[in-house]
Amino acid sequence: MLFKVEMKVNLPADMPAEVAADIKAREKAYAQELQQQGKWRHLWRVSGTYANVSIFDVTDNAELHDLVSSLPLFPYMDISVAPLCRHPSSIHEDDR
Ligand SMILES: O=C(O)C[C@H]1C=CC(=O)O1
Protein backbone atom coordinates (compact mmCIF):
# COMPACT_ATOMS: atom_id res chain seq x y z
CA MET A 1 0.00 0.00 0.00
CA LEU A 2 1.25 3.46 -0.90
CA PHE A 3 0.91 6.44 1.41
CA LYS A 4 1.84 10.08 1.04
CA VAL A 5 3.33 11.25 4.33
CA GLU A 6 4.06 14.90 5.05
CA MET A 7 6.38 15.66 7.97
CA LYS A 8 7.03 19.11 9.40
CA VAL A 9 9.85 19.28 11.94
CA ASN A 10 9.50 21.56 15.00
CA LEU A 11 12.58 21.18 17.19
CA PRO A 12 12.36 23.23 20.40
CA ALA A 13 14.43 26.41 20.12
CA ASP A 14 16.08 25.62 23.47
CA MET A 15 17.13 22.08 22.54
CA PRO A 16 20.93 21.81 22.95
CA ALA A 17 22.71 21.62 19.59
CA GLU A 18 24.40 18.31 20.42
CA VAL A 19 21.06 16.71 21.34
CA ALA A 20 19.52 17.92 18.07
CA ALA A 21 22.55 16.67 16.11
CA ASP A 22 22.25 13.22 17.71
CA ILE A 23 18.51 12.94 16.93
CA LYS A 24 19.10 14.08 13.32
CA ALA A 25 21.94 11.56 12.85
CA ARG A 26 19.75 8.71 14.14
CA GLU A 27 16.85 9.91 11.98
CA LYS A 28 19.07 9.94 8.88
CA ALA A 29 20.37 6.40 9.53
CA TYR A 30 16.83 5.05 10.07
CA ALA A 31 15.45 6.91 7.03
CA GLN A 32 18.22 5.54 4.84
CA GLU A 33 17.67 2.01 6.19
CA LEU A 34 13.95 2.21 5.30
CA GLN A 35 14.83 3.55 1.84
CA GLN A 36 17.25 0.64 1.31
CA GLN A 37 14.42 -1.73 2.27
CA GLY A 38 12.13 -0.09 -0.29
CA LYS A 39 9.63 0.95 2.37
CA TRP A 40 10.42 4.69 2.14
CA ARG A 41 10.06 5.04 -1.63
CA HIS A 42 10.49 8.82 -2.03
CA LEU A 43 11.86 11.53 0.25
CA TRP A 44 11.62 15.13 -0.91
CA ARG A 45 12.44 18.34 0.90
CA VAL A 46 9.71 20.98 0.65
CA SER A 47 11.75 23.94 -0.58
CA GLY A 48 12.35 26.66 1.94
CA THR A 49 10.99 24.68 4.89
CA TYR A 50 12.11 22.11 7.46
CA ALA A 51 9.53 19.69 6.06
CA ASN A 52 9.37 16.79 3.65
CA VAL A 53 6.93 14.98 1.42
CA SER A 54 7.47 11.24 1.36
CA ILE A 55 5.97 8.16 -0.26
CA PHE A 56 5.91 5.00 1.82
CA ASP A 57 5.25 1.50 0.43
CA VAL A 58 4.10 -0.70 3.29
CA THR A 59 1.89 -3.74 3.91
CA ASP A 60 -0.84 -1.98 5.84
CA ASN A 61 -1.80 0.97 8.06
CA ALA A 62 -0.29 -0.69 11.12
CA GLU A 63 3.13 -1.05 9.48
CA LEU A 64 3.06 2.60 8.42
CA HIS A 65 2.23 3.61 11.99
CA ASP A 66 5.04 1.45 13.41
CA LEU A 67 7.63 2.87 11.01
CA VAL A 68 6.63 6.52 11.34
CA SER A 69 6.20 6.44 15.12
CA SER A 70 9.69 4.89 15.42
CA LEU A 71 11.35 7.89 13.75
CA PRO A 72 13.70 9.60 16.22
CA LEU A 73 12.18 12.96 15.22
CA PHE A 74 8.60 11.65 15.69
CA PRO A 75 8.02 13.55 18.98
CA TYR A 76 8.99 16.77 17.21
CA MET A 77 7.02 16.45 13.96
CA ASP A 78 3.55 17.31 12.74
CA ILE A 79 2.65 14.44 10.41
CA SER A 80 -0.16 14.02 7.93
CA VAL A 81 -0.91 10.84 6.03
CA ALA A 82 -2.95 10.16 2.89
CA PRO A 83 -3.53 6.76 1.24
CA LEU A 84 -2.78 6.60 -2.49
CA CYS A 85 -4.13 4.57 -5.38
CA ARG A 86 -3.44 4.55 -9.11
CA HIS A 87 -4.78 7.44 -11.14
CA PRO A 88 -6.83 6.33 -14.16
CA SER A 89 -5.04 8.85 -16.38
CA SER A 90 -1.54 7.74 -15.41
CA ILE A 91 0.56 6.70 -18.42
CA HIS A 92 2.70 4.37 -16.29
CA GLU A 93 2.19 0.60 -16.27
CA ASP A 94 2.99 0.35 -12.57
CA ASP A 95 3.16 2.68 -9.59
CA ARG A 96 6.86 3.62 -9.89
O1 LIG B 1 14.61 16.29 7.47
C1 LIG B 1 13.42 15.90 7.52
O2 LIG B 1 12.60 16.17 6.64
C2 LIG B 1 12.94 15.02 8.67
C3 LIG B 1 13.40 13.64 8.58
C4 LIG B 1 13.05 12.83 7.42
C5 LIG B 1 14.13 12.16 7.01
C6 LIG B 1 15.23 12.59 7.74
O3 LIG B 1 16.41 12.23 7.66
O4 LIG B 1 14.83 13.55 8.62
PDB file of N, CA and C and ligand atoms in Angstrom:
ATOM      1  N   MET A   1       0.849  -1.183   0.000  1.00  0.00           N
ATOM      2  CA  MET A   1       0.000   0.000   0.000  1.00  0.00           C
ATOM      3  C   MET A   1       0.885   1.234   0.000  1.00  0.00           C
ATOM      4  N   LEU A   2       0.483   2.218  -0.827  1.00  0.00           N
ATOM      5  CA  LEU A   2       1.251   3.458  -0.900  1.00  0.00           C
ATOM      6  C   LEU A   2       0.567   4.560  -0.073  1.00  0.00           C
ATOM      7  N   PHE A   3       1.404   5.303   0.625  1.00  0.00           N
ATOM      8  CA  PHE A   3       0.913   6.435   1.412  1.00  0.00           C
ATOM      9  C   PHE A   3       1.774   7.663   1.143  1.00  0.00           C
ATOM     10  N   LYS A   4       1.118   8.812   1.000  1.00  0.00           N
ATOM     11  CA  LYS A   4       1.841  10.084   1.044  1.00  0.00           C
ATOM     12  C   LYS A   4       1.920  10.504   2.508  1.00  0.00           C
ATOM     13  N   VAL A   5       3.135  10.810   2.947  1.00  0.00           N
ATOM     14  CA  VAL A   5       3.329  11.251   4.331  1.00  0.00           C
ATOM     15  C   VAL A   5       4.029  12.609   4.295  1.00  0.00           C
ATOM     16  N   GLU A   6       3.446  13.580   4.942  1.00  0.00           N
ATOM     17  CA  GLU A   6       4.057  14.900   5.047  1.00  0.00           C
ATOM     18  C   GLU A   6       4.525  15.092   6.488  1.00  0.00           C
ATOM     19  N   MET A   7       5.789  15.485   6.631  1.00  0.00           N
ATOM     20  CA  MET A   7       6.375  15.661   7.967  1.00  0.00           C
ATOM     21  C   MET A   7       6.923  17.073   8.074  1.00  0.00           C
ATOM     22  N   LYS A   8       6.504  17.764   9.119  1.00  0.00           N
ATOM     23  CA  LYS A   8       7.031  19.109   9.402  1.00  0.00           C
ATOM     24  C   LYS A   8       7.750  19.037  10.741  1.00  0.00           C
ATOM     25  N   VAL A   9       9.027  19.411  10.740  1.00  0.00           N
ATOM     26  CA  VAL A   9       9.846  19.277  11.944  1.00  0.00           C
ATOM     27  C   VAL A   9       9.788  20.563  12.758  1.00  0.00           C
ATOM     28  N   ASN A  10       9.558  20.410  14.074  1.00  0.00           N
ATOM     29  CA  ASN A  10       9.501  21.557  15.001  1.00  0.00           C
ATOM     30  C   ASN A  10      10.393  21.250  16.202  1.00  0.00           C
ATOM     31  N   LEU A  11      11.700  21.409  16.043  1.00  0.00           N
ATOM     32  CA  LEU A  11      12.578  21.185  17.190  1.00  0.00           C
ATOM     33  C   LEU A  11      12.481  22.377  18.140  1.00  0.00           C
ATOM     34  N   PRO A  12      12.433  22.102  19.449  1.00  0.00           N
ATOM     35  CA  PRO A  12      12.364  23.227  20.400  1.00  0.00           C
ATOM     36  C   PRO A  12      13.571  24.149  20.243  1.00  0.00           C
ATOM     37  N   ALA A  13      13.350  25.448  20.305  1.00  0.00           N
ATOM     38  CA  ALA A  13      14.434  26.414  20.121  1.00  0.00           C
ATOM     39  C   ALA A  13      15.504  26.250  21.187  1.00  0.00           C
ATOM     40  N   ASP A  14      15.101  25.749  22.381  1.00  0.00           N
ATOM     41  CA  ASP A  14      16.081  25.624  23.465  1.00  0.00           C
ATOM     42  C   ASP A  14      16.720  24.236  23.545  1.00  0.00           C
ATOM     43  N   MET A  15      16.482  23.393  22.533  1.00  0.00           N
ATOM     44  CA  MET A  15      17.133  22.076  22.541  1.00  0.00           C
ATOM     45  C   MET A  15      18.636  22.256  22.298  1.00  0.00           C
ATOM     46  N   PRO A  16      19.490  21.672  23.167  1.00  0.00           N
ATOM     47  CA  PRO A  16      20.934  21.812  22.954  1.00  0.00           C
ATOM     48  C   PRO A  16      21.349  21.280  21.587  1.00  0.00           C
ATOM     49  N   ALA A  17      22.308  21.963  20.966  1.00  0.00           N
ATOM     50  CA  ALA A  17      22.712  21.624  19.595  1.00  0.00           C
ATOM     51  C   ALA A  17      23.177  20.176  19.480  1.00  0.00           C
ATOM     52  N   GLU A  18      23.888  19.683  20.514  1.00  0.00           N
ATOM     53  CA  GLU A  18      24.397  18.312  20.423  1.00  0.00           C
ATOM     54  C   GLU A  18      23.263  17.285  20.517  1.00  0.00           C
ATOM     55  N   VAL A  19      22.220  17.605  21.254  1.00  0.00           N
ATOM     56  CA  VAL A  19      21.057  16.709  21.344  1.00  0.00           C
ATOM     57  C   VAL A  19      20.351  16.673  19.985  1.00  0.00           C
ATOM     58  N   ALA A  20      20.159  17.858  19.389  1.00  0.00           N
ATOM     59  CA  ALA A  20      19.518  17.921  18.067  1.00  0.00           C
ATOM     60  C   ALA A  20      20.347  17.172  17.032  1.00  0.00           C
ATOM     61  N   ALA A  21      21.673  17.338  17.085  1.00  0.00           N
ATOM     62  CA  ALA A  21      22.545  16.669  16.113  1.00  0.00           C
ATOM     63  C   ALA A  21      22.446  15.154  16.249  1.00  0.00           C
ATOM     64  N   ASP A  22      22.357  14.665  17.486  1.00  0.00           N
ATOM     65  CA  ASP A  22      22.245  13.217  17.706  1.00  0.00           C
ATOM     66  C   ASP A  22      20.919  12.683  17.161  1.00  0.00           C
ATOM     67  N   ILE A  23      19.827  13.384  17.433  1.00  0.00           N
ATOM     68  CA  ILE A  23      18.512  12.945  16.930  1.00  0.00           C
ATOM     69  C   ILE A  23      18.520  12.932  15.395  1.00  0.00           C
ATOM     70  N   LYS A  24      19.083  13.996  14.789  1.00  0.00           N
ATOM     71  CA  LYS A  24      19.101  14.075  13.319  1.00  0.00           C
ATOM     72  C   LYS A  24      19.964  12.977  12.711  1.00  0.00           C
ATOM     73  N   ALA A  25      21.080  12.631  13.369  1.00  0.00           N
ATOM     74  CA  ALA A  25      21.940  11.561  12.853  1.00  0.00           C
ATOM     75  C   ALA A  25      21.221  10.219  12.907  1.00  0.00           C
ATOM     76  N   ARG A  26      20.504   9.970  14.028  1.00  0.00           N
ATOM     77  CA  ARG A  26      19.754   8.708  14.140  1.00  0.00           C
ATOM     78  C   ARG A  26      18.590   8.673  13.157  1.00  0.00           C
ATOM     79  N   GLU A  27      17.951   9.820  12.958  1.00  0.00           N
ATOM     80  CA  GLU A  27      16.852   9.914  11.984  1.00  0.00           C
ATOM     81  C   GLU A  27      17.364   9.592  10.575  1.00  0.00           C
ATOM     82  N   LYS A  28      18.516  10.163  10.216  1.00  0.00           N
ATOM     83  CA  LYS A  28      19.072   9.938   8.877  1.00  0.00           C
ATOM     84  C   LYS A  28      19.391   8.458   8.661  1.00  0.00           C
ATOM     85  N   ALA A  29      20.015   7.819   9.662  1.00  0.00           N
ATOM     86  CA  ALA A  29      20.367   6.403   9.532  1.00  0.00           C
ATOM     87  C   ALA A  29      19.115   5.544   9.353  1.00  0.00           C
ATOM     88  N   TYR A  30      18.076   5.829  10.153  1.00  0.00           N
ATOM     89  CA  TYR A  30      16.831   5.050  10.073  1.00  0.00           C
ATOM     90  C   TYR A  30      16.120   5.309   8.742  1.00  0.00           C
ATOM     91  N   ALA A  31      16.104   6.576   8.307  1.00  0.00           N
ATOM     92  CA  ALA A  31      15.448   6.910   7.032  1.00  0.00           C
ATOM     93  C   ALA A  31      16.157   6.209   5.867  1.00  0.00           C
ATOM     94  N   GLN A  32      17.475   6.172   5.940  1.00  0.00           N
ATOM     95  CA  GLN A  32      18.215   5.535   4.840  1.00  0.00           C
ATOM     96  C   GLN A  32      18.046   4.017   4.865  1.00  0.00           C
ATOM     97  N   GLU A  33      17.937   3.448   6.066  1.00  0.00           N
ATOM     98  CA  GLU A  33      17.670   2.005   6.185  1.00  0.00           C
ATOM     99  C   GLU A  33      16.314   1.662   5.554  1.00  0.00           C
ATOM    100  N   LEU A  34      15.286   2.472   5.862  1.00  0.00           N
ATOM    101  CA  LEU A  34      13.947   2.207   5.301  1.00  0.00           C
ATOM    102  C   LEU A  34      13.932   2.412   3.787  1.00  0.00           C
ATOM    103  N   GLN A  35      14.729   3.369   3.293  1.00  0.00           N
ATOM    104  CA  GLN A  35      14.830   3.547   1.840  1.00  0.00           C
ATOM    105  C   GLN A  35      15.504   2.335   1.194  1.00  0.00           C
ATOM    106  N   GLN A  36      16.569   1.836   1.837  1.00  0.00           N
ATOM    107  CA  GLN A  36      17.247   0.637   1.309  1.00  0.00           C
ATOM    108  C   GLN A  36      16.287  -0.541   1.244  1.00  0.00           C
ATOM    109  N   GLN A  37      15.394  -0.627   2.223  1.00  0.00           N
ATOM    110  CA  GLN A  37      14.415  -1.728   2.269  1.00  0.00           C
ATOM    111  C   GLN A  37      13.275  -1.534   1.277  1.00  0.00           C
ATOM    112  N   GLY A  38      13.207  -0.363   0.649  1.00  0.00           N
ATOM    113  CA  GLY A  38      12.131  -0.088  -0.294  1.00  0.00           C
ATOM    114  C   GLY A  38      10.833   0.337   0.355  1.00  0.00           C
ATOM    115  N   LYS A  39      10.863   0.547   1.670  1.00  0.00           N
ATOM    116  CA  LYS A  39       9.634   0.947   2.367  1.00  0.00           C
ATOM    117  C   LYS A  39       9.410   2.457   2.298  1.00  0.00           C
ATOM    118  N   TRP A  40      10.498   3.222   2.263  1.00  0.00           N
ATOM    119  CA  TRP A  40      10.424   4.689   2.137  1.00  0.00           C
ATOM    120  C   TRP A  40      10.826   4.982   0.702  1.00  0.00           C
ATOM    121  N   ARG A  41       9.829   5.046  -0.179  1.00  0.00           N
ATOM    122  CA  ARG A  41      10.057   5.045  -1.630  1.00  0.00           C
ATOM    123  C   ARG A  41      10.592   6.377  -2.135  1.00  0.00           C
ATOM    124  N   HIS A  42      10.043   7.477  -1.627  1.00  0.00           N
ATOM    125  CA  HIS A  42      10.487   8.820  -2.031  1.00  0.00           C
ATOM    126  C   HIS A  42      10.626   9.685  -0.795  1.00  0.00           C
ATOM    127  N   LEU A  43      11.638  10.568  -0.835  1.00  0.00           N
ATOM    128  CA  LEU A  43      11.865  11.527   0.249  1.00  0.00           C
ATOM    129  C   LEU A  43      12.274  12.842  -0.385  1.00  0.00           C
ATOM    130  N   TRP A  44      11.394  13.834  -0.283  1.00  0.00           N
ATOM    131  CA  TRP A  44      11.624  15.129  -0.913  1.00  0.00           C
ATOM    132  C   TRP A  44      11.563  16.236   0.128  1.00  0.00           C
ATOM    133  N   ARG A  45      12.508  17.140   0.069  1.00  0.00           N
ATOM    134  CA  ARG A  45      12.442  18.343   0.898  1.00  0.00           C
ATOM    135  C   ARG A  45      11.407  19.283   0.281  1.00  0.00           C
ATOM    136  N   VAL A  46      10.594  19.907   1.102  1.00  0.00           N
ATOM    137  CA  VAL A  46       9.711  20.984   0.655  1.00  0.00           C
ATOM    138  C   VAL A  46      10.546  22.260   0.701  1.00  0.00           C
ATOM    139  N   SER A  47      10.809  22.821  -0.459  1.00  0.00           N
ATOM    140  CA  SER A  47      11.746  23.940  -0.577  1.00  0.00           C
ATOM    141  C   SER A  47      11.438  25.056   0.406  1.00  0.00           C
ATOM    142  N   GLY A  48      12.487  25.524   1.057  1.00  0.00           N
ATOM    143  CA  GLY A  48      12.354  26.662   1.940  1.00  0.00           C
ATOM    144  C   GLY A  48      11.758  26.348   3.290  1.00  0.00           C
ATOM    145  N   THR A  49      11.584  25.066   3.603  1.00  0.00           N
ATOM    146  CA  THR A  49      10.986  24.681   4.886  1.00  0.00           C
ATOM    147  C   THR A  49      11.800  23.557   5.516  1.00  0.00           C
ATOM    148  N   TYR A  50      11.562  23.310   6.816  1.00  0.00           N
ATOM    149  CA  TYR A  50      12.111  22.106   7.455  1.00  0.00           C
ATOM    150  C   TYR A  50      10.982  21.066   7.456  1.00  0.00           C
ATOM    151  N   ALA A  51      10.635  20.631   6.247  1.00  0.00           N
ATOM    152  CA  ALA A  51       9.532  19.694   6.064  1.00  0.00           C
ATOM    153  C   ALA A  51       9.839  18.819   4.856  1.00  0.00           C
ATOM    154  N   ASN A  52       9.198  17.652   4.812  1.00  0.00           N
ATOM    155  CA  ASN A  52       9.369  16.786   3.652  1.00  0.00           C
ATOM    156  C   ASN A  52       8.046  16.213   3.215  1.00  0.00           C
ATOM    157  N   VAL A  53       8.025  15.787   1.955  1.00  0.00           N
ATOM    158  CA  VAL A  53       6.932  14.978   1.423  1.00  0.00           C
ATOM    159  C   VAL A  53       7.534  13.632   1.052  1.00  0.00           C
ATOM    160  N   SER A  54       6.935  12.578   1.559  1.00  0.00           N
ATOM    161  CA  SER A  54       7.468  11.238   1.356  1.00  0.00           C
ATOM    162  C   SER A  54       6.396  10.303   0.840  1.00  0.00           C
ATOM    163  N   ILE A  55       6.855   9.252   0.147  1.00  0.00           N
ATOM    164  CA  ILE A  55       5.969   8.163  -0.257  1.00  0.00           C
ATOM    165  C   ILE A  55       6.469   6.890   0.411  1.00  0.00           C
ATOM    166  N   PHE A  56       5.593   6.262   1.166  1.00  0.00           N
ATOM    167  CA  PHE A  56       5.907   4.995   1.822  1.00  0.00           C
ATOM    168  C   PHE A  56       5.177   3.850   1.109  1.00  0.00           C
ATOM    169  N   ASP A  57       5.842   2.708   1.026  1.00  0.00           N
ATOM    170  CA  ASP A  57       5.254   1.499   0.431  1.00  0.00           C
ATOM    171  C   ASP A  57       5.291   0.410   1.504  1.00  0.00           C
ATOM    172  N   VAL A  58       4.162   0.202   2.135  1.00  0.00           N
ATOM    173  CA  VAL A  58       4.097  -0.700   3.293  1.00  0.00           C
ATOM    174  C   VAL A  58       2.945  -1.684   3.126  1.00  0.00           C
ATOM    175  N   THR A  59       2.913  -2.677   4.008  1.00  0.00           N
ATOM    176  CA  THR A  59       1.890  -3.735   3.911  1.00  0.00           C
ATOM    177  C   THR A  59       0.510  -3.223   4.302  1.00  0.00           C
ATOM    178  N   ASP A  60       0.471  -2.427   5.356  1.00  0.00           N
ATOM    179  CA  ASP A  60      -0.844  -1.977   5.841  1.00  0.00           C
ATOM    180  C   ASP A  60      -0.686  -0.739   6.730  1.00  0.00           C
ATOM    181  N   ASN A  61      -1.807  -0.233   7.219  1.00  0.00           N
ATOM    182  CA  ASN A  61      -1.797   0.974   8.060  1.00  0.00           C
ATOM    183  C   ASN A  61      -0.954   0.769   9.312  1.00  0.00           C
ATOM    184  N   ALA A  62      -1.027  -0.432   9.873  1.00  0.00           N
ATOM    185  CA  ALA A  62      -0.294  -0.694  11.115  1.00  0.00           C
ATOM    186  C   ALA A  62       1.213  -0.613  10.885  1.00  0.00           C
ATOM    187  N   GLU A  63       1.697  -1.139   9.745  1.00  0.00           N
ATOM    188  CA  GLU A  63       3.133  -1.054   9.481  1.00  0.00           C
ATOM    189  C   GLU A  63       3.547   0.411   9.302  1.00  0.00           C
ATOM    190  N   LEU A  64       2.729   1.179   8.584  1.00  0.00           N
ATOM    191  CA  LEU A  64       3.061   2.600   8.424  1.00  0.00           C
ATOM    192  C   LEU A  64       3.167   3.271   9.791  1.00  0.00           C
ATOM    193  N   HIS A  65       2.207   2.998  10.648  1.00  0.00           N
ATOM    194  CA  HIS A  65       2.232   3.608  11.985  1.00  0.00           C
ATOM    195  C   HIS A  65       3.485   3.199  12.748  1.00  0.00           C
ATOM    196  N   ASP A  66       3.839   1.918  12.689  1.00  0.00           N
ATOM    197  CA  ASP A  66       5.036   1.449  13.405  1.00  0.00           C
ATOM    198  C   ASP A  66       6.292   2.154  12.907  1.00  0.00           C
ATOM    199  N   LEU A  67       6.427   2.259  11.571  1.00  0.00           N
ATOM    200  CA  LEU A  67       7.629   2.874  11.007  1.00  0.00           C
ATOM    201  C   LEU A  67       7.709   4.356  11.358  1.00  0.00           C
ATOM    202  N   VAL A  68       6.611   5.058  11.139  1.00  0.00           N
ATOM    203  CA  VAL A  68       6.626   6.516  11.342  1.00  0.00           C
ATOM    204  C   VAL A  68       6.792   6.867  12.824  1.00  0.00           C
ATOM    205  N   SER A  69       6.114   6.113  13.686  1.00  0.00           N
ATOM    206  CA  SER A  69       6.204   6.441  15.116  1.00  0.00           C
ATOM    207  C   SER A  69       7.541   6.021  15.709  1.00  0.00           C
ATOM    208  N   SER A  70       8.340   5.264  14.962  1.00  0.00           N
ATOM    209  CA  SER A  70       9.687   4.893  15.420  1.00  0.00           C
ATOM    210  C   SER A  70      10.748   5.898  14.977  1.00  0.00           C
ATOM    211  N   LEU A  71      10.370   6.885  14.181  1.00  0.00           N
ATOM    212  CA  LEU A  71      11.347   7.891  13.746  1.00  0.00           C
ATOM    213  C   LEU A  71      11.862   8.664  14.962  1.00  0.00           C
ATOM    214  N   PRO A  72      13.181   8.836  15.077  1.00  0.00           N
ATOM    215  CA  PRO A  72      13.701   9.603  16.217  1.00  0.00           C
ATOM    216  C   PRO A  72      13.127  11.015  16.328  1.00  0.00           C
ATOM    217  N   LEU A  73      12.765  11.619  15.185  1.00  0.00           N
ATOM    218  CA  LEU A  73      12.177  12.961  15.219  1.00  0.00           C
ATOM    219  C   LEU A  73      10.659  12.935  15.450  1.00  0.00           C
ATOM    220  N   PHE A  74      10.074  11.751  15.583  1.00  0.00           N
ATOM    221  CA  PHE A  74       8.602  11.647  15.688  1.00  0.00           C
ATOM    222  C   PHE A  74       8.010  12.585  16.756  1.00  0.00           C
ATOM    223  N   PRO A  75       8.626  12.667  17.955  1.00  0.00           N
ATOM    224  CA  PRO A  75       8.018  13.552  18.982  1.00  0.00           C
ATOM    225  C   PRO A  75       8.033  15.025  18.586  1.00  0.00           C
ATOM    226  N   TYR A  76       8.823  15.362  17.565  1.00  0.00           N
ATOM    227  CA  TYR A  76       8.989  16.773  17.206  1.00  0.00           C
ATOM    228  C   TYR A  76       8.406  17.097  15.834  1.00  0.00           C
ATOM    229  N   MET A  77       7.553  16.222  15.312  1.00  0.00           N
ATOM    230  CA  MET A  77       7.021  16.454  13.965  1.00  0.00           C
ATOM    231  C   MET A  77       5.496  16.501  13.968  1.00  0.00           C
ATOM    232  N   ASP A  78       4.969  17.381  13.105  1.00  0.00           N
ATOM    233  CA  ASP A  78       3.552  17.314  12.735  1.00  0.00           C
ATOM    234  C   ASP A  78       3.499  16.448  11.483  1.00  0.00           C
ATOM    235  N   ILE A  79       2.663  15.419  11.499  1.00  0.00           N
ATOM    236  CA  ILE A  79       2.648  14.440  10.413  1.00  0.00           C
ATOM    237  C   ILE A  79       1.231  14.312   9.874  1.00  0.00           C
ATOM    238  N   SER A  80       1.134  14.321   8.541  1.00  0.00           N
ATOM    239  CA  SER A  80      -0.164  14.022   7.934  1.00  0.00           C
ATOM    240  C   SER A  80       0.028  12.894   6.922  1.00  0.00           C
ATOM    241  N   VAL A  81      -0.986  12.056   6.834  1.00  0.00           N
ATOM    242  CA  VAL A  81      -0.911  10.835   6.027  1.00  0.00           C
ATOM    243  C   VAL A  81      -2.111  10.778   5.086  1.00  0.00           C
ATOM    244  N   ALA A  82      -1.850  10.375   3.831  1.00  0.00           N
ATOM    245  CA  ALA A  82      -2.954  10.163   2.888  1.00  0.00           C
ATOM    246  C   ALA A  82      -2.698   8.872   2.103  1.00  0.00           C
ATOM    247  N   PRO A  83      -3.686   7.979   2.043  1.00  0.00           N
ATOM    248  CA  PRO A  83      -3.530   6.763   1.239  1.00  0.00           C
ATOM    249  C   PRO A  83      -3.602   7.099  -0.247  1.00  0.00           C
ATOM    250  N   LEU A  84      -2.830   6.354  -1.047  1.00  0.00           N
ATOM    251  CA  LEU A  84      -2.780   6.602  -2.493  1.00  0.00           C
ATOM    252  C   LEU A  84      -3.263   5.382  -3.275  1.00  0.00           C
ATOM    253  N   CYS A  85      -3.827   5.646  -4.445  1.00  0.00           N
ATOM    254  CA  CYS A  85      -4.126   4.566  -5.384  1.00  0.00           C
ATOM    255  C   CYS A  85      -3.818   5.072  -6.793  1.00  0.00           C
ATOM    256  N   ARG A  86      -3.803   4.181  -7.745  1.00  0.00           N
ATOM    257  CA  ARG A  86      -3.436   4.554  -9.109  1.00  0.00           C
ATOM    258  C   ARG A  86      -4.444   5.544  -9.687  1.00  0.00           C
ATOM    259  N   HIS A  87      -3.908   6.480 -10.473  1.00  0.00           N
ATOM    260  CA  HIS A  87      -4.779   7.437 -11.142  1.00  0.00           C
ATOM    261  C   HIS A  87      -5.161   6.864 -12.510  1.00  0.00           C
ATOM    262  N   PRO A  88      -6.419   6.938 -12.888  1.00  0.00           N
ATOM    263  CA  PRO A  88      -6.833   6.330 -14.158  1.00  0.00           C
ATOM    264  C   PRO A  88      -6.201   6.980 -15.388  1.00  0.00           C
ATOM    265  N   SER A  89      -5.678   8.187 -15.247  1.00  0.00           N
ATOM    266  CA  SER A  89      -5.042   8.855 -16.379  1.00  0.00           C
ATOM    267  C   SER A  89      -3.527   8.680 -16.403  1.00  0.00           C
ATOM    268  N   SER A  90      -2.986   7.947 -15.432  1.00  0.00           N
ATOM    269  CA  SER A  90      -1.540   7.744 -15.413  1.00  0.00           C
ATOM    270  C   SER A  90      -1.101   6.977 -16.660  1.00  0.00           C
ATOM    271  N   ILE A  91       0.042   7.403 -17.234  1.00  0.00           N
ATOM    272  CA  ILE A  91       0.561   6.697 -18.415  1.00  0.00           C
ATOM    273  C   ILE A  91       1.502   5.558 -18.031  1.00  0.00           C
ATOM    274  N   HIS A  92       1.747   5.386 -16.727  1.00  0.00           N
ATOM    275  CA  HIS A  92       2.704   4.372 -16.295  1.00  0.00           C
ATOM    276  C   HIS A  92       2.020   3.028 -16.080  1.00  0.00           C
ATOM    277  N   GLU A  93       2.736   1.948 -16.400  1.00  0.00           N
ATOM    278  CA  GLU A  93       2.193   0.602 -16.266  1.00  0.00           C
ATOM    279  C   GLU A  93       2.090   0.173 -14.806  1.00  0.00           C
ATOM    280  N   ASP A  94       3.010   0.712 -13.983  1.00  0.00           N
ATOM    281  CA  ASP A  94       2.990   0.355 -12.570  1.00  0.00           C
ATOM    282  C   ASP A  94       3.016   1.634 -11.743  1.00  0.00           C
ATOM    283  N   ASP A  95       3.267   1.503 -10.453  1.00  0.00           N
ATOM    284  CA  ASP A  95       3.164   2.678  -9.594  1.00  0.00           C
ATOM    285  C   ASP A  95       4.514   3.324  -9.334  1.00  0.00           C
ATOM    286  N   ARG A  96       5.528   3.039 -10.125  1.00  0.00           N
ATOM    287  CA  ARG A  96       6.863   3.616  -9.886  1.00  0.00           C
ATOM    288  C   ARG A  96       7.021   4.955 -10.568  1.00  0.00           C
TER     289      ARG A  96
HETATM  290  O1  LIG B   1      14.615  16.290   7.473  1.00  0.00           O
HETATM  291  C1  LIG B   1      13.420  15.899   7.517  1.00  0.00           C
HETATM  292  O2  LIG B   1      12.596  16.172   6.637  1.00  0.00           O
HETATM  293  C2  LIG B   1      12.936  15.025   8.670  1.00  0.00           C
HETATM  294  C3  LIG B   1      13.398  13.635   8.577  1.00  0.00           C
HETATM  295  C4  LIG B   1      13.050  12.829   7.418  1.00  0.00           C
HETATM  296  C5  LIG B   1      14.129  12.161   7.011  1.00  0.00           C
HETATM  297  C6  LIG B   1      15.233  12.592   7.741  1.00  0.00           C
HETATM  298  O3  LIG B   1      16.410  12.227   7.656  1.00  0.00           O
HETATM  299  O4  LIG B   1      14.832  13.547   8.625  1.00  0.00           O
END
